[in-house]
CSV table of C-alpha atoms and ligand atoms in Angstrom, one decimal:
chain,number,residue,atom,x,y,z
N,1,UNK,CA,128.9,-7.1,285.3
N,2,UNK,CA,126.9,-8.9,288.2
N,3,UNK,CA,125.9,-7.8,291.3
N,4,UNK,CA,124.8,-9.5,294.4
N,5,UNK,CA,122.2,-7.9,296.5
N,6,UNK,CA,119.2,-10.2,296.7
N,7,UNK,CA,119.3,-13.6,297.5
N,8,UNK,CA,117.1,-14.1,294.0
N,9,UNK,CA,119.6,-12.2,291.9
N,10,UNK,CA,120.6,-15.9,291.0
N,11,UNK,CA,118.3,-18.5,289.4
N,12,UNK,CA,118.2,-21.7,290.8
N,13,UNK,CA,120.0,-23.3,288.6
N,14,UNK,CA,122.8,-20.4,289.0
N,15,UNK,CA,122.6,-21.2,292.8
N,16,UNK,CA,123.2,-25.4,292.1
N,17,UNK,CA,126.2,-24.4,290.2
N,18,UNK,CA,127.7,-22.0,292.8
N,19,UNK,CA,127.0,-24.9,295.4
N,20,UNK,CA,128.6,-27.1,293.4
N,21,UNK,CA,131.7,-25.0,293.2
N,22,UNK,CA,131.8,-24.3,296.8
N,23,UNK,CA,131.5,-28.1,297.4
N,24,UNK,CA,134.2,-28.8,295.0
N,25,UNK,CA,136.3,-26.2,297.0
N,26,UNK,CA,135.9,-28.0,300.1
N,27,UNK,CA,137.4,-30.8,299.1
N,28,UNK,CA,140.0,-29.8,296.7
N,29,UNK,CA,141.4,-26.3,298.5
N,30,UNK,CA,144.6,-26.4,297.4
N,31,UNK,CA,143.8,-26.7,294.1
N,32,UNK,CA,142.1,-22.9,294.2
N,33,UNK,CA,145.1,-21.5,296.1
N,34,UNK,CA,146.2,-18.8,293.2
N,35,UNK,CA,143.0,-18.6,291.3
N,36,UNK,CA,142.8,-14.7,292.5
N,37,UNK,CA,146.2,-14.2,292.2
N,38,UNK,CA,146.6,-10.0,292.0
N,39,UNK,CA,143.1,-9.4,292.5
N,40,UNK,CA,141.7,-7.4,295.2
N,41,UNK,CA,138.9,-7.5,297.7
N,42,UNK,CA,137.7,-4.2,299.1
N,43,UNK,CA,135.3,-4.8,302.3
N,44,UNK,CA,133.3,-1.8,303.5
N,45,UNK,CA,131.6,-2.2,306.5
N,46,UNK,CA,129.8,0.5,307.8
N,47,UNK,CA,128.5,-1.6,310.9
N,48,UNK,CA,129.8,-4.1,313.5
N,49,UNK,CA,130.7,-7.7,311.7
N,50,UNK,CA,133.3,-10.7,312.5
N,51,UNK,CA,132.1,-13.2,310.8
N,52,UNK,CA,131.0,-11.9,307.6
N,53,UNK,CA,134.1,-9.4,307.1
N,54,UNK,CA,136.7,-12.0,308.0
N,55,UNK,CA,134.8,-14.7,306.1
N,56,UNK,CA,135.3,-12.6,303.1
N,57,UNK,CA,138.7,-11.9,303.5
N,58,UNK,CA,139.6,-15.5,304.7
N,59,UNK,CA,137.9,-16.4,301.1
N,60,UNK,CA,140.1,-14.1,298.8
N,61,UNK,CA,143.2,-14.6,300.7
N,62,UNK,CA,142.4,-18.6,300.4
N,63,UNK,CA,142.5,-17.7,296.4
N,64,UNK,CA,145.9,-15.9,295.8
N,65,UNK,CA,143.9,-11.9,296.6
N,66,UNK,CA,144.5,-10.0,298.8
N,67,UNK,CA,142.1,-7.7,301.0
N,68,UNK,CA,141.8,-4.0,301.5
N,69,UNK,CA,139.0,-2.3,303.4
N,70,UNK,CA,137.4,-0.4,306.5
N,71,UNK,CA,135.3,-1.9,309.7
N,72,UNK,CA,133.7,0.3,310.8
N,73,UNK,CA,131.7,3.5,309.4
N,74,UNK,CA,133.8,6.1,312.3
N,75,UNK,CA,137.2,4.8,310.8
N,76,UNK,CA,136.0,5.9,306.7
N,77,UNK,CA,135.5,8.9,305.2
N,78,UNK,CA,131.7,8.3,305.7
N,79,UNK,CA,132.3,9.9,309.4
N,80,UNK,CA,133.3,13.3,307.1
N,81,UNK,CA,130.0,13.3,305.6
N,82,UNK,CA,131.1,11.2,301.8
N,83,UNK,CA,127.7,9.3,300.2
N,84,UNK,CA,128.3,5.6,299.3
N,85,UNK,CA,128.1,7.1,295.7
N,86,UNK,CA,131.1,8.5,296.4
N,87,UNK,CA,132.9,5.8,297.8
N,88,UNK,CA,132.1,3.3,295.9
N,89,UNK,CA,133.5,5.5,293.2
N,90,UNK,CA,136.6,5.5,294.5
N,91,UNK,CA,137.1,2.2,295.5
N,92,UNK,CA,136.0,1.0,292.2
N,93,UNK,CA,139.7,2.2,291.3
N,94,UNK,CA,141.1,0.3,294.2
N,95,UNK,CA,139.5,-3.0,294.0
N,96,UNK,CA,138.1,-5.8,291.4
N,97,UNK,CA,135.1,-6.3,293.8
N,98,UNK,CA,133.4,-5.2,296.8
N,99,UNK,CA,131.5,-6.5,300.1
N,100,UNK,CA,129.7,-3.5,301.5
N,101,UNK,CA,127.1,-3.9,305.1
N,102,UNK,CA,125.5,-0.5,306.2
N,103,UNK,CA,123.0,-0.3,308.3
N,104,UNK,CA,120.0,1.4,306.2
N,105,UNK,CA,118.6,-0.9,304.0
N,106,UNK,CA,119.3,-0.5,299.7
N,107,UNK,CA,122.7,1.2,300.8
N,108,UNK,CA,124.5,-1.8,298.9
N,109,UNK,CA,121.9,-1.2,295.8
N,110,UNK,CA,122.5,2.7,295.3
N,111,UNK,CA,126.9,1.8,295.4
N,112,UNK,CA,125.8,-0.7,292.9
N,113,UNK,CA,124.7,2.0,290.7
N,114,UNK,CA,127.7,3.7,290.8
N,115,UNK,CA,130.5,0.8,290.7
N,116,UNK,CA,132.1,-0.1,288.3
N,117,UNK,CA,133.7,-3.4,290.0
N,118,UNK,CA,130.7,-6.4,291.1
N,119,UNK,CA,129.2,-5.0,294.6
N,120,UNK,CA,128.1,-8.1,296.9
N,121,UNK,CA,125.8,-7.1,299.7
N,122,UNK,CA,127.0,-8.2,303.0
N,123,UNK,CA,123.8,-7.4,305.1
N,124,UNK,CA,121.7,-3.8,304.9
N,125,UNK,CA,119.6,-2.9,307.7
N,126,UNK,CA,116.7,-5.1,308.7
N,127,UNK,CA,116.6,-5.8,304.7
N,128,UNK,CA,118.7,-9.2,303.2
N,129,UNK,CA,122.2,-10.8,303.6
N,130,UNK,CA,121.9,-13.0,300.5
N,131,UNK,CA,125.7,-13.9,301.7
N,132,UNK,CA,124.5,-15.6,304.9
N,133,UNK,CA,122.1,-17.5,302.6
N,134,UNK,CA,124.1,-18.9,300.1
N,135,UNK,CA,126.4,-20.5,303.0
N,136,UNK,CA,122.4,-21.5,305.0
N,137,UNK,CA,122.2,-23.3,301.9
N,138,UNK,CA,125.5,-24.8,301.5
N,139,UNK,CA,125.3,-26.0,305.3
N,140,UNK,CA,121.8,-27.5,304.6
N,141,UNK,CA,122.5,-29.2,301.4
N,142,UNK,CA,125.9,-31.1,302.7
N,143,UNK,CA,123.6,-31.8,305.9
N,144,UNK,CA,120.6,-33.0,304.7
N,145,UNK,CA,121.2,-34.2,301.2
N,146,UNK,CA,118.8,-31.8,299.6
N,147,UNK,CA,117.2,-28.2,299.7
N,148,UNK,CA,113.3,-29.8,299.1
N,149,UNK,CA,111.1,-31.7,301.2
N,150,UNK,CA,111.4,-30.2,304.8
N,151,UNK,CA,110.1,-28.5,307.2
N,152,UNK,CA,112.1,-25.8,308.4
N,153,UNK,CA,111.5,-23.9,311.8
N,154,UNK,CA,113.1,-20.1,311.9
N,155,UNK,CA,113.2,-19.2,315.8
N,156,UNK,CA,114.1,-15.9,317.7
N,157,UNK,CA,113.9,-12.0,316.3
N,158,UNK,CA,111.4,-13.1,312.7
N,159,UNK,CA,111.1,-9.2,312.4
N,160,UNK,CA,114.8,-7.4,312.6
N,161,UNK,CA,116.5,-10.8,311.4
N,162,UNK,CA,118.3,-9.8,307.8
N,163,UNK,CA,119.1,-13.3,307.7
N,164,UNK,CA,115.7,-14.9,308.2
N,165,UNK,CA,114.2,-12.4,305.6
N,166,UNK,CA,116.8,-13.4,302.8
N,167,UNK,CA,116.7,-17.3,303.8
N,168,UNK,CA,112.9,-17.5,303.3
N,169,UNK,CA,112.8,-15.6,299.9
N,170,UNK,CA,115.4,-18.1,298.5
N,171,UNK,CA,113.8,-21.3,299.9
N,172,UNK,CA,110.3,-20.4,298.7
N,173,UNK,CA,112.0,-21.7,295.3
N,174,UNK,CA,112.0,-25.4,296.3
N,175,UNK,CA,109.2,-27.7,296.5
N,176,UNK,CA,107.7,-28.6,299.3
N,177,UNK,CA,109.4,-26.5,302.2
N,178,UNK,CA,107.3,-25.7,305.0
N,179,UNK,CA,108.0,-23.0,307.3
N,180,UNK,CA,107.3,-23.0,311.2
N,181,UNK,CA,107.6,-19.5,312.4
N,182,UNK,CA,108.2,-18.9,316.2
N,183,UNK,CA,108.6,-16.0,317.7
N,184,UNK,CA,107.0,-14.0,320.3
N,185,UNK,CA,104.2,-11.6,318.9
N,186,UNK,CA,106.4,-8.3,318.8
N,187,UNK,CA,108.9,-10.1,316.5
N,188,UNK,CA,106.6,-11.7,313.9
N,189,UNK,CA,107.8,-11.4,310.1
N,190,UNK,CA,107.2,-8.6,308.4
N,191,UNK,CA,104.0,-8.3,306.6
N,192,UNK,CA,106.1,-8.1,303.2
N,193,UNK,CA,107.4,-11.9,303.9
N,194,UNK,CA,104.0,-12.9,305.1
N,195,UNK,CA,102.4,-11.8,301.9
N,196,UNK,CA,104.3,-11.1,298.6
N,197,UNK,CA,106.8,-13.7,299.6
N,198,UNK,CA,105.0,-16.5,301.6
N,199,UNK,CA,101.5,-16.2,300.4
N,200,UNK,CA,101.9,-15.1,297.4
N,201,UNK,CA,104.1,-18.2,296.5
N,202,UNK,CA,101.3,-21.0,298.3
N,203,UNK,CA,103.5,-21.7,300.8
N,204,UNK,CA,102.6,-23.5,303.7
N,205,UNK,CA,104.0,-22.0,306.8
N,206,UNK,CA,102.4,-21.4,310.7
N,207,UNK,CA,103.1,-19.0,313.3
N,208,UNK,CA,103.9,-20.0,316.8
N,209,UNK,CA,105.3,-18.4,319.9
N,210,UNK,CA,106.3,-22.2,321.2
N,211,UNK,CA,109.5,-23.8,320.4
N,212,UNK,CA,108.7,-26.9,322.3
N,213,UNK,CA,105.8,-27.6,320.6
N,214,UNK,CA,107.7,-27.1,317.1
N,215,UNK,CA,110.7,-29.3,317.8
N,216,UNK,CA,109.0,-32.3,317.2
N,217,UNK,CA,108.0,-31.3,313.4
N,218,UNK,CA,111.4,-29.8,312.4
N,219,UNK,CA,114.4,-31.3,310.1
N,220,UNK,CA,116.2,-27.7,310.4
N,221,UNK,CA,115.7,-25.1,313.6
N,222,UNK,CA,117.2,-21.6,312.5
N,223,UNK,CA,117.7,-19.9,315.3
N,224,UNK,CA,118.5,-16.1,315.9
N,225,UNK,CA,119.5,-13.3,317.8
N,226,UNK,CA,117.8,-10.9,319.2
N,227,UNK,CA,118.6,-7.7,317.1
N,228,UNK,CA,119.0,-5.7,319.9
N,229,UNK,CA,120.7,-2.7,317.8
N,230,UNK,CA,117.1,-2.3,315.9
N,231,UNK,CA,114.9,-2.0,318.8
N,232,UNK,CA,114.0,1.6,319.5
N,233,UNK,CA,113.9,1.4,322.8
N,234,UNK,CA,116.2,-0.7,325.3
N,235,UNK,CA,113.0,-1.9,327.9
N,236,UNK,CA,111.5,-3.9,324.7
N,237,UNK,CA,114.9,-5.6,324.3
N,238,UNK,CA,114.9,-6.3,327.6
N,239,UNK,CA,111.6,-7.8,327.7
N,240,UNK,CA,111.6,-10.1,324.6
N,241,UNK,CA,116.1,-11.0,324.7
N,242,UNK,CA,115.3,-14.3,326.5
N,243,UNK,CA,112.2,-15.5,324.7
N,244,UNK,CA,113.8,-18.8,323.6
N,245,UNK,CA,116.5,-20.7,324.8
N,246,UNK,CA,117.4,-23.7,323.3
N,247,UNK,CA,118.7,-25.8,325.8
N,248,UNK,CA,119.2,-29.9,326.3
N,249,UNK,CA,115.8,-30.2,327.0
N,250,UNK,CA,114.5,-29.0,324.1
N,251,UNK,CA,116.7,-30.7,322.2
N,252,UNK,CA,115.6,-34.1,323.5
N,253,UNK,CA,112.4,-33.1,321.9
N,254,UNK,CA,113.7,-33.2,318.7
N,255,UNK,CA,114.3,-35.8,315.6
N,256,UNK,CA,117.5,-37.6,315.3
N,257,UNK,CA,118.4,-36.4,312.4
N,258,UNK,CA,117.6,-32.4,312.6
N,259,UNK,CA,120.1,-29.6,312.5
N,260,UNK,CA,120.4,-26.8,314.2
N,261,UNK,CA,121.6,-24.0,312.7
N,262,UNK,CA,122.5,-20.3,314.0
N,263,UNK,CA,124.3,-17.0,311.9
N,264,UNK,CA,126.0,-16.1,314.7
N,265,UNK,CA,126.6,-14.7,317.0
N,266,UNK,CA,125.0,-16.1,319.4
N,267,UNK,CA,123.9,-14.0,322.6
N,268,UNK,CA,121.5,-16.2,325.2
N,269,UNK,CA,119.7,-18.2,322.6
N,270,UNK,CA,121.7,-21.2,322.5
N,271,UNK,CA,123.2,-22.7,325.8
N,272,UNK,CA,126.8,-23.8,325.4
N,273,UNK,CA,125.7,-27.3,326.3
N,274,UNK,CA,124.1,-27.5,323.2
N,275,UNK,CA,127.5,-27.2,321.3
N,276,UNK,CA,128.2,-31.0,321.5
N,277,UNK,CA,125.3,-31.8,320.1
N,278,UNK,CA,125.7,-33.7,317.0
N,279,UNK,CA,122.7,-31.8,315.2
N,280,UNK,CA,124.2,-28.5,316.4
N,281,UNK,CA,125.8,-27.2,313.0
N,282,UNK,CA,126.5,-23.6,313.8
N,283,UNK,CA,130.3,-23.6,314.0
N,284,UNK,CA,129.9,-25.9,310.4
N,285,UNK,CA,128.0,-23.4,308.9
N,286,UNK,CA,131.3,-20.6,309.3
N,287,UNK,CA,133.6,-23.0,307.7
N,288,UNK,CA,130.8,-23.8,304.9
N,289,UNK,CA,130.3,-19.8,304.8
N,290,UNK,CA,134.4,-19.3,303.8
N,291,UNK,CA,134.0,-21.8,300.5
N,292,UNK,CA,130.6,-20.1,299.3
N,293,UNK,CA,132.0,-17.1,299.5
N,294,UNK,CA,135.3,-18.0,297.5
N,295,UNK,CA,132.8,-19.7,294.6
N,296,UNK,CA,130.9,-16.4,294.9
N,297,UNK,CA,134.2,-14.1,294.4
N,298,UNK,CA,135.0,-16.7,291.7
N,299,UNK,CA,131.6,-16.4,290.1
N,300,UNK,CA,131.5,-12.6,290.1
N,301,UNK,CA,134.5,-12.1,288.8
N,302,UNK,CA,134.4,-14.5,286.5
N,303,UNK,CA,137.3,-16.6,286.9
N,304,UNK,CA,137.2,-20.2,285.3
N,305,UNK,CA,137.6,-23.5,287.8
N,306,UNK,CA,141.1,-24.9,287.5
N,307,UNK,CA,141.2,-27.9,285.8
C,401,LIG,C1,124.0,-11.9,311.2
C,401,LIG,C2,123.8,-10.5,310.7
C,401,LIG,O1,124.7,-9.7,310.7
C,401,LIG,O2,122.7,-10.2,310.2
C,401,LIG,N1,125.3,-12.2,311.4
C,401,LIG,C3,126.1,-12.6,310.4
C,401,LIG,O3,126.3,-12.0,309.4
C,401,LIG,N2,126.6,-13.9,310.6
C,401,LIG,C4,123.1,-12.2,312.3
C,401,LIG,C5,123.1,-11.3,313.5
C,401,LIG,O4,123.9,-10.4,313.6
C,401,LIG,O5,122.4,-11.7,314.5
């Protein structure tokens, strides 16, 4: 039985093929329509989520399963005191597979331990969402043709953004990315990114605190929310919320054929006149983020591609 709680818990190759799947979902939907027919979904989210959760569900549902689940940690037994241990125990009887978020990092690892159904990791802490990857990659790959050969600028909160953490460590694998990382001082990337993941692989990557300067350079602008519920105190979040704000301007400084994509959601750092953008790919990358996760329920539970 497989798990997925790190981004690099699949080879490359593994990743091409799950790609592929997605891809072939996209165009052939109906086709998949009972492929999870009786199966169940259990999503445990122990923090806030919209996306993700409903991404999930929208993904079994769209293959015959249905859904069962919690949203937030007050309305589960977790508010009585239960370990994930526990839980995951018990829901291992109720569901085929699992999507757990919580916010302290390695939560999703330790229910792994104790499931006996596939446990996918839908975002721990400041840690990884190897979820919102695999659809990052998915949206780049239908966008650009390719997941090599690019510079890619990551823009906003480098420190307390899951996403940015788990997006670096899985395109560190192709050749020939380059990383632009911009962000003010306070929210640089972790030391463990800057060295056993960026320099430890030879990658060549700068960090910046101006966007303007970067747009120029960039075939893909990542940019991200200030992770306001990490900050230990609320005048730092103040201070640093607004650091970039990708307007029109900015985005006349950039190549034709760049994308900009965001996780959502989106506070202050995009303007809305930026939404009819052509290069603005945010609202793309939900749709892209239901098939990847249908191929990855697919994968994980093993179920064959209908012929
Ligand atoms: C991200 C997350 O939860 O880390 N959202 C998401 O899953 N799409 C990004 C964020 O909350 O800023």
């Amino acid at each position: 039985m497989r798990h997925l709680l790190n981004p690099l818990d699949f080879s490359v190759e593994e990743i091409s093929s799950l790609l592929d799947l997605a891809s072939d979902i996209e165009h052939n939907l109906p086709r998949y329509a009972h492929v999870c027919d009786g199966k169940k979904i259990a999503t445990l989210f122990y923090e806030p989520s919209t996306r993700t959760r409903l991404s999930f569900e929208s993904a079994m549902l769209n293959l015959g399963g249905s859904v069962l689940g919690f949203s937030s940690a007050s309305s589960s037994s977790a508010a009585k005191g239960e370990s994930v241990s526990d839980t995951i125990r018990m829901v291992s009887c109720y569901a085929d597979i699992c999507a757990m978020r919580h916010p302290k990092e390695g939560a999703p690892l330790v229910a792994s331990l104790h499931s006996s159904i596939p446990v996918i990791n839908a975002g721990d802490g400041g840690h990884q969402h190897p979820t919102q990857t695999l659809t990052d990659l998915m949206t780049i790959r239908s966008l650009l043709g390719r997941l090599d050969n690019m510079t890619v600028g990551l823009c906003g909160d480098l420190k307390f953004g899951r996403t940015v953490h788990s997006l670096i460590n899985a395109l560190v694998r192709y050749p020939n990315v380059r990383f632009l990382l911009i962000s003010p001082t306070e929210l640089k990337i972790p030391e463990y990114i800057r060295e056993d993941v960026l320099r430890a692989n030879n990658i060549e990557f700068v960090e910046v605190d101006s966007l303007d300067a970067a747009m120029p350079e960039l075939d893909i602008l990542y940019m991200t929310r200030v992770q306001r519920e990490r900050f230990f105190n609320e005048e730092d979040y103040i201070r640093l919320k607004d650091c970039y704000i990708l307007d029109k301007a900015k985005m006349k400084l950039a190549k034709d054929h760049m994308f900009v994509l965001h996780p959502l959601p989106r506070v202050n750092e995009i303007s809305v006149e930026v939404d009819d953008d052509p290069r603005a790919a945010y609202f793309r990358q939900v749709q892209y983020g239901v098939y990847v996760r249908m191929a990855l329920i697919m994968t994980l539970l093993e179920v064959a591609k209908p012929c």
